[in-house]
Amino acid sequence: MKPKNQRLALVAAAALAVLAAVLLAMLGLKDRAAYFYTPADIAAGKAADGKAMRLGGMVETGSLRRDPDGVTVRFLVSDGQARTPVTYRGIVPDLFREGSGVVAEGRLDRGTFVADTILAKHDERYMPPQLGNQAAEHQAGTTLAR
Amino acid sequence: MIAEAGLAALWLAAALSLLQLVLMIAELRGVVAAARTIRAVAVVQGVLALTAMAMLLIVFARTDLSVALVAANSHAAKPFVYKLAGAWGNHEGSMLLWVTVLALSGALLALFSRRLQQRTLIAALGAQGALALGFYAFLLVASNPFARLDPPPPQGRGLNPLLQDPGLAFHPPTLYLGYVGLSVAFSLAVGALLTGEVGATLARAMRPWVLAAWIFLTLGITAGSYWAYYELGWGGWWFWDPVENASLMPWLAATALLHSVHVLAARGALRAWTMMLAVIAFSMSMVGTFLVRSGILTSVHSFAVDPSRGTFLLALLGIYVGAAFLLFALRTAALKEGPPFELVSRESGLVANNLLLSVILGVVFVGTLYPLLAEAVSGNKLSVGAPYFNAVAGPLALLLAALVAVGPLLAWRRERRPVAKRLALPALVAAAALVISLFAAPQIGLLPRLGLVVAAWLAPASLLPLVGRNPLRAPLATWGMVVAHFGIAVALVGMAADSAFTRETLAAARPGDKLSVGPWLVELRGLAPVAGPNWTAVEAELRASRGDGVLVMKPQTRFFSDPPTETNEAAIDTLWNGQLYTVLGKPDEAGRWQVRLWWKPFVTLIWLGGALIALGGLLSLVGRAWRGWRKARLT
């Protein structure tokens, strides 16, 4: 190849690589990005069954139950307007308790949210204990508001 | 006093970085001859930044609660090592560490780059000064680590227990040496674009920096992966968390740069291409810093900081990346074209490596930033995780790993020998691996199976550059390449085996109950309270047996009082063929405890492979340094 053509070929290859990356990414994102829903969204029928998604809200007080197997928990997530039942098999994170905010990853199965992961907020910046609950509520509030 | 001294050192260092920039402009315009001065200034700037970091370490070591940062992140009752490591376990301290590494890199560049053209070195030091100036400004204006509290609180808030781990002492500094070490490649590229002296000399000056930064990045990522694996207690080794991606992206760019800078050094080809990669590599470091430090992400690593910092960092990012790209666009047409090469040649192989790495980088970049963009544009909240990255980046990475087997066998400029013949044995091994895996494990997924096959292909092929010659007389750099490429195969086996053969059991158990996981029978013997320096815990005693071998494992649930938190300390036992991983969960009303068990065959190969890759880099670095030193002595 002549030097001039070689540079042209390299530029073309680089452009092709960028294009390929963007195309691949867009194709991949189309059905693999998990959208964030609130119980109100789910009640309104915005979320499709079986698609990976995130659910956020408050763990409703008095709704937490444990199955006889000892490792499956069931609870209701509410956003003040609607409630979604959630099941999760696993060890829940420390900050998970009734009345505090939660984000769950998983999918909807006939109205019940089957969670693969319950997200814990691991933060290096801790609030003093007496402010802790307020902070957790505040955090959940901003999660929902955003 | 000590905090004030640290602050003063920072202000002085900032002033010197400005001086560095001004001297560079004056020198390049021919106003003054400042070559010696600019070097001295860069060295003093590095010493001052190091002084500031030392002062921060001292206030943390003494738990000086009148310093706001110490009060917010430390506690008198914390073990001494974590008091020190706590200095960078927070936003301000870690930014100071970042800038310190940046300034030290500049100092080392000024001290040791004798073989580079003088004008390019000066231009590079000026660029390094400009980079440092922006980040000093960020520290002094938006993230002062030495701010005082008046009156000081009676006790500090403590450090997140998850961070109270030997990993913290090691992981961030290593990663930062890698991240910020790439700044030198960036500055050298900017300097060379300014002076127009892009060629083999520049590449030889740039190569050790890229190699060193890349080694640290590799080690930092590998160590971080293992840290997350045992500390989080989730049994996973990579979560495609945005913060993990933030370290992966510079690594991908640096890996591409490492290979293209080699072409430039050996053949004088790929000039503009290499400059572009050098700019992109450090830009990815800055993108990573922005993602992690601005608090824009919600992830396991996310940091609660105010938005002004994010804006500041974004502005810095925009200025530096924008200026470098503009310079590249203006100067690249004037660069001389390198010598030509044919389609089947070592150069082409390395171009293919670069293209694939760039595509993977693009895919990770889009996946990481897409949620932020989507939220900013449409207000939709979404997350992109493992399903996307595995499905899109996974096959590309496997294709790349398969090509790694071929590239080193090709000759520079053009290949006339039949390379396919030399690859017959690896092809046979790969085919055998495919057949065996189909019979022995018909149920495993496509990606893990392909991973095993590609590893079986790459492992023997990676050794071929040593075949047909006396391996002991091969250059150390060749050994480095072979070890690193073999390491990819090793890591690949670990990843594939972990995702294909992991067995998991989750159950609630009473003392005396027996659970099975994979080939193991695990009995919960009992629970006992234990106490550490600043925590108390419930510890389970598990007896795991397989055949006649018996292991006793003691996972814990720990309770920390400052701040009040609970963590799961997994108990992990490493055997030659895998790891048994046990986690103790919570008790229920009936007196049963949740126990989670994993049997992970060959999972350790992931980190062993990572370590081999880094070792390969080290061998190559030492080999080239040794050669350069001998050459310098002979002439």
GROMACS .gro file of N, CA, C and O in nm, chain A residues 1-63:
model
  252
    1MET      N    1   0.084  -0.122   0.000
    1MET     CA    2   0.000   0.000   0.000
    1MET      C    3   0.086   0.125   0.000
    1MET      O    4   0.189   0.129   0.068
    2LYS      N    5   0.045   0.224  -0.073
    2LYS     CA    6   0.116   0.353  -0.069
    2LYS      C    7   0.086   0.420   0.065
    2LYS      O    8  -0.022   0.401   0.121
    3PRO      N    9   0.182   0.499   0.115
    3PRO     CA   10   0.162   0.565   0.245
    3PRO      C   11   0.030   0.640   0.252
    3PRO      O   12  -0.042   0.631   0.351
    4LYS      N   13  -0.004   0.713   0.146
    4LYS     CA   14  -0.126   0.794   0.146
    4LYS      C   15  -0.248   0.702   0.167
    4LYS      O   16  -0.334   0.730   0.249
    5ASN      N   17  -0.250   0.592   0.090
    5ASN     CA   18  -0.363   0.500   0.102
    5ASN      C   19  -0.367   0.435   0.239
    5ASN      O   20  -0.473   0.408   0.293
    6GLN      N   21  -0.245   0.411   0.293
    6GLN     CA   22  -0.239   0.345   0.423
    6GLN      C   23  -0.303   0.432   0.530
    6GLN      O   24  -0.381   0.385   0.612
    7ARG      N   25  -0.270   0.563   0.526
    7ARG     CA   26  -0.330   0.653   0.625
    7ARG      C   27  -0.482   0.654   0.609
    7ARG      O   28  -0.556   0.648   0.707
    8LEU      N   29  -0.525   0.658   0.484
    8LEU     CA   30  -0.668   0.659   0.456
    8LEU      C   31  -0.734   0.533   0.511
    8LEU      O   32  -0.840   0.537   0.575
    9ALA      N   33  -0.668   0.419   0.488
    9ALA     CA   34  -0.722   0.291   0.534
    9ALA      C   35  -0.733   0.291   0.687
    9ALA      O   36  -0.833   0.245   0.743
   10LEU      N   37  -0.630   0.345   0.754
   10LEU     CA   38  -0.632   0.347   0.900
   10LEU      C   39  -0.743   0.437   0.952
   10LEU      O   40  -0.813   0.402   1.047
   11VAL      N   41  -0.759   0.553   0.890
   11VAL     CA   42  -0.866   0.644   0.932
   11VAL      C   43  -1.001   0.577   0.913
   11VAL      O   44  -1.089   0.583   1.001
   12ALA      N   45  -1.017   0.510   0.797
   12ALA     CA   46  -1.143   0.441   0.771
   12ALA      C   47  -1.167   0.333   0.875
   12ALA      O   48  -1.279   0.317   0.926
   13ALA      N   49  -1.062   0.258   0.908
   13ALA     CA   50  -1.075   0.151   1.007
   13ALA      C   51  -1.117   0.208   1.142
   13ALA      O   52  -1.203   0.153   1.211
   14ALA      N   53  -1.054   0.321   1.180
   14ALA     CA   54  -1.087   0.383   1.309
   14ALA      C   55  -1.232   0.429   1.310
   14ALA      O   56  -1.306   0.407   1.408
   15ALA      N   57  -1.275   0.491   1.200
   15ALA     CA   58  -1.413   0.539   1.192
   15ALA      C   59  -1.510   0.422   1.202
   15ALA      O   60  -1.612   0.429   1.271
   16LEU      N   61  -1.473   0.313   1.135
   16LEU     CA   62  -1.557   0.194   1.137
   16LEU      C   63  -1.567   0.138   1.280
   16LEU      O   64  -1.674   0.095   1.323
   17ALA      N   65  -1.455   0.141   1.351
   17ALA     CA   66  -1.453   0.089   1.488
   17ALA      C   67  -1.548   0.170   1.576
   17ALA      O   68  -1.625   0.115   1.655
   18VAL      N   69  -1.540   0.304   1.562
   18VAL     CA   70  -1.627   0.390   1.643
   18VAL      C   71  -1.773   0.361   1.611
   18VAL      O   72  -1.857   0.344   1.701
   19LEU      N   73  -1.802   0.351   1.480
   19LEU     CA   74  -1.938   0.324   1.436
   19LEU      C   75  -1.986   0.190   1.492
   19LEU      O   76  -2.098   0.178   1.543
   20ALA      N   77  -1.898   0.088   1.481
   20ALA     CA   78  -1.934  -0.046   1.529
   20ALA      C   79  -1.964  -0.042   1.678
   20ALA      O   80  -2.062  -0.101   1.724
   21ALA      N   81  -1.879   0.030   1.753
   21ALA     CA   82  -1.899   0.037   1.897
   21ALA      C   83  -2.034   0.098   1.930
   21ALA      O   84  -2.110   0.045   2.012
   22VAL      N   85  -2.066   0.210   1.864
   22VAL     CA   86  -2.192   0.279   1.894
   22VAL      C   87  -2.312   0.192   1.855
   22VAL      O   88  -2.408   0.179   1.931
   23LEU      N   89  -2.302   0.128   1.736
   23LEU     CA   90  -2.412   0.044   1.691
   23LEU      C   91  -2.434  -0.074   1.786
   23LEU      O   92  -2.547  -0.102   1.828
   24LEU      N   93  -2.323  -0.142   1.819
   24LEU     CA   94  -2.332  -0.256   1.911
   24LEU      C   95  -2.393  -0.213   2.044
   24LEU      O   96  -2.479  -0.280   2.099
   25ALA      N   97  -2.344  -0.099   2.094
   25ALA     CA   98  -2.391  -0.051   2.223
   25ALA      C   99  -2.541  -0.021   2.218
   25ALA      O  100  -2.617  -0.061   2.306
   26MET      N  101  -2.583   0.047   2.111
   26MET     CA  102  -2.724   0.085   2.100
   26MET      C  103  -2.813  -0.040   2.092
   26MET      O  104  -2.917  -0.049   2.156
   27LEU      N  105  -2.767  -0.137   2.009
   27LEU     CA  106  -2.843  -0.261   1.996
   27LEU      C  107  -2.854  -0.331   2.130
   27LEU      O  108  -2.960  -0.380   2.169
   28GLY      N  109  -2.739  -0.336   2.201
   28GLY     CA  110  -2.737  -0.405   2.330
   28GLY      C  111  -2.824  -0.334   2.432
   28GLY      O  112  -2.894  -0.399   2.511
   29LEU      N  113  -2.822  -0.201   2.429
   29LEU     CA  114  -2.896  -0.124   2.530
   29LEU      C  115  -3.046  -0.137   2.508
   29LEU      O  116  -3.124  -0.127   2.602
   30LYS      N  117  -3.086  -0.157   2.382
   30LYS     CA  118  -3.228  -0.155   2.349
   30LYS      C  119  -3.309  -0.248   2.439
   30LYS      O  120  -3.413  -0.210   2.491
   31ASP      N  121  -3.260  -0.372   2.457
   31ASP     CA  122  -3.341  -0.458   2.544
   31ASP      C  123  -3.270  -0.498   2.673
   31ASP      O  124  -3.320  -0.584   2.745
   32ARG      N  125  -3.155  -0.438   2.702
   32ARG     CA  126  -3.086  -0.481   2.823
   32ARG      C  127  -3.073  -0.373   2.929
   32ARG      O  128  -3.023  -0.400   3.037
   33ALA      N  129  -3.116  -0.251   2.899
   33ALA     CA  130  -3.112  -0.147   3.001
   33ALA      C  131  -3.231  -0.170   3.095
   33ALA      O  132  -3.341  -0.199   3.051
   34ALA      N  133  -3.205  -0.164   3.226
   34ALA     CA  134  -3.312  -0.185   3.323
   34ALA      C  135  -3.366  -0.050   3.368
   34ALA      O  136  -3.293   0.030   3.424
   35TYR      N  137  -3.493  -0.026   3.340
   35TYR     CA  138  -3.552   0.101   3.378
   35TYR      C  139  -3.596   0.099   3.524
   35TYR      O  140  -3.619  -0.007   3.582
   36PHE      N  141  -3.605   0.218   3.579
   36PHE     CA  142  -3.641   0.233   3.719
   36PHE      C  143  -3.791   0.262   3.728
   36PHE      O  144  -3.841   0.353   3.661
   37TYR      N  145  -3.863   0.184   3.807
   37TYR     CA  146  -4.007   0.204   3.822
   37TYR      C  147  -4.043   0.221   3.968
   37TYR      O  148  -3.974   0.170   4.057
   38THR      N  149  -4.154   0.290   3.990
   38THR     CA  150  -4.211   0.299   4.124
   38THR      C  151  -4.337   0.214   4.125
   38THR      O  152  -4.389   0.180   4.017
   39PRO      N  153  -4.387   0.179   4.243
   39PRO     CA  154  -4.511   0.101   4.247
   39PRO      C  155  -4.625   0.167   4.169
   39PRO      O  156  -4.705   0.098   4.106
   40ALA      N  157  -4.630   0.301   4.168
   40ALA     CA  158  -4.736   0.369   4.093
   40ALA      C  159  -4.723   0.341   3.944
   40ALA      O  160  -4.823   0.319   3.875
   41ASP      N  161  -4.598   0.340   3.893
   41ASP     CA  162  -4.577   0.308   3.751
   41ASP      C  163  -4.629   0.168   3.720
   41ASP      O  164  -4.692   0.144   3.617
   42ILE      N  165  -4.599   0.074   3.814
   42ILE     CA  166  -4.638  -0.065   3.790
   42ILE      C  167  -4.790  -0.079   3.794
   42ILE      O  168  -4.850  -0.146   3.711
   43ALA      N  169  -4.853  -0.007   3.890
   43ALA     CA  170  -4.999  -0.011   3.899
   43ALA      C  171  -5.061   0.045   3.771
   43ALA      O  172  -5.166   0.000   3.726
   44ALA      N  173  -4.992   0.144   3.711
   44ALA     CA  174  -5.045   0.205   3.590
   44ALA      C  175  -5.015   0.120   3.466
   44ALA      O  176  -5.045   0.159   3.353
   45GLY      N  177  -4.948   0.006   3.487
   45GLY     CA  178  -4.924  -0.085   3.375
   45GLY      C  179  -4.810  -0.043   3.284
   45GLY      O  180  -4.802  -0.085   3.169
   46LYS      N  181  -4.719   0.042   3.335
   46LYS     CA  182  -4.610   0.088   3.249
   46LYS      C  183  -4.500  -0.016   3.231
   46LYS      O  184  -4.422  -0.008   3.138
   47ALA      N  185  -4.491  -0.110   3.326
   47ALA     CA  186  -4.380  -0.206   3.322
   47ALA      C  187  -4.427  -0.340   3.266
   47ALA      O  188  -4.533  -0.389   3.303
   48ALA      N  189  -4.347  -0.396   3.177
   48ALA     CA  190  -4.384  -0.524   3.115
   48ALA      C  191  -4.331  -0.640   3.199
   48ALA      O  192  -4.227  -0.630   3.262
   49ASP      N  193  -4.406  -0.751   3.197
   49ASP     CA  194  -4.363  -0.872   3.269
   49ASP      C  195  -4.233  -0.928   3.210
   49ASP      O  196  -4.214  -0.926   3.089
   50GLY      N  197  -4.146  -0.976   3.297
   50GLY     CA  198  -4.030  -1.052   3.251
   50GLY      C  199  -3.911  -0.969   3.207
   50GLY      O  200  -3.807  -1.023   3.174
   51LYS      N  201  -3.925  -0.835   3.205
   51LYS     CA  202  -3.814  -0.751   3.160
   51LYS      C  203  -3.733  -0.706   3.282
   51LYS      O  204  -3.789  -0.674   3.386
   52ALA      N  205  -3.600  -0.706   3.270
   52ALA     CA  206  -3.515  -0.664   3.381
   52ALA      C  207  -3.544  -0.519   3.416
   52ALA      O  208  -3.555  -0.435   3.328
   53MET      N  209  -3.564  -0.491   3.545
   53MET     CA  210  -3.594  -0.354   3.585
   53MET      C  211  -3.556  -0.332   3.730
   53MET      O  212  -3.517  -0.425   3.800
   54ARG      N  213  -3.565  -0.207   3.773
   54ARG     CA  214  -3.544  -0.175   3.913
   54ARG      C  215  -3.672  -0.119   3.971
   54ARG      O  216  -3.746  -0.048   3.903
   55LEU      N  217  -3.694  -0.153   4.096
   55LEU     CA  218  -3.812  -0.104   4.166
   55LEU      C  219  -3.763  -0.028   4.289
   55LEU      O  220  -3.676  -0.078   4.362
   56GLY      N  221  -3.818   0.091   4.312
   56GLY     CA  222  -3.776   0.168   4.427
   56GLY      C  223  -3.894   0.217   4.507
   56GLY      O  224  -4.001   0.242   4.452
   57GLY      N  225  -3.877   0.227   4.638
   57GLY     CA  226  -3.983   0.279   4.724
   57GLY      C  227  -3.951   0.253   4.869
   57GLY      O  228  -3.835   0.230   4.905
   58MET      N  229  -4.056   0.254   4.954
   58MET     CA  230  -4.036   0.226   5.096
   58MET      C  231  -4.087   0.086   5.128
   58MET      O  232  -4.187   0.043   5.073
   59VAL      N  233  -4.017   0.020   5.218
   59VAL     CA  234  -4.067  -0.110   5.266
   59VAL      C  235  -4.180  -0.080   5.363
   59VAL      O  236  -4.160  -0.016   5.466
   60GLU      N  237  -4.302  -0.123   5.330
   60GLU     CA  238  -4.417  -0.087   5.411
   60GLU      C  239  -4.410  -0.152   5.549
   60GLU      O  240  -4.382  -0.272   5.561
   61THR      N  241  -4.434  -0.072   5.652
   61THR     CA  242  -4.426  -0.122   5.789
   61THR      C  243  -4.528  -0.233   5.812
   61THR      O  244  -4.644  -0.219   5.772
   62GLY      N  245  -4.485  -0.341   5.873
   62GLY     CA  246  -4.575  -0.451   5.903
   62GLY      C  247  -4.596  -0.549   5.789
   62GLY      O  248  -4.672  -0.644   5.802
   63SER      N  249  -4.526  -0.527   5.676
   63SER     CA  250  -4.551  -0.615   5.561
   63SER      C  251  -4.445  -0.723   5.545
   63SER      O  252  -4.460  -0.814   5.464
   0.00000   0.00000   0.00000
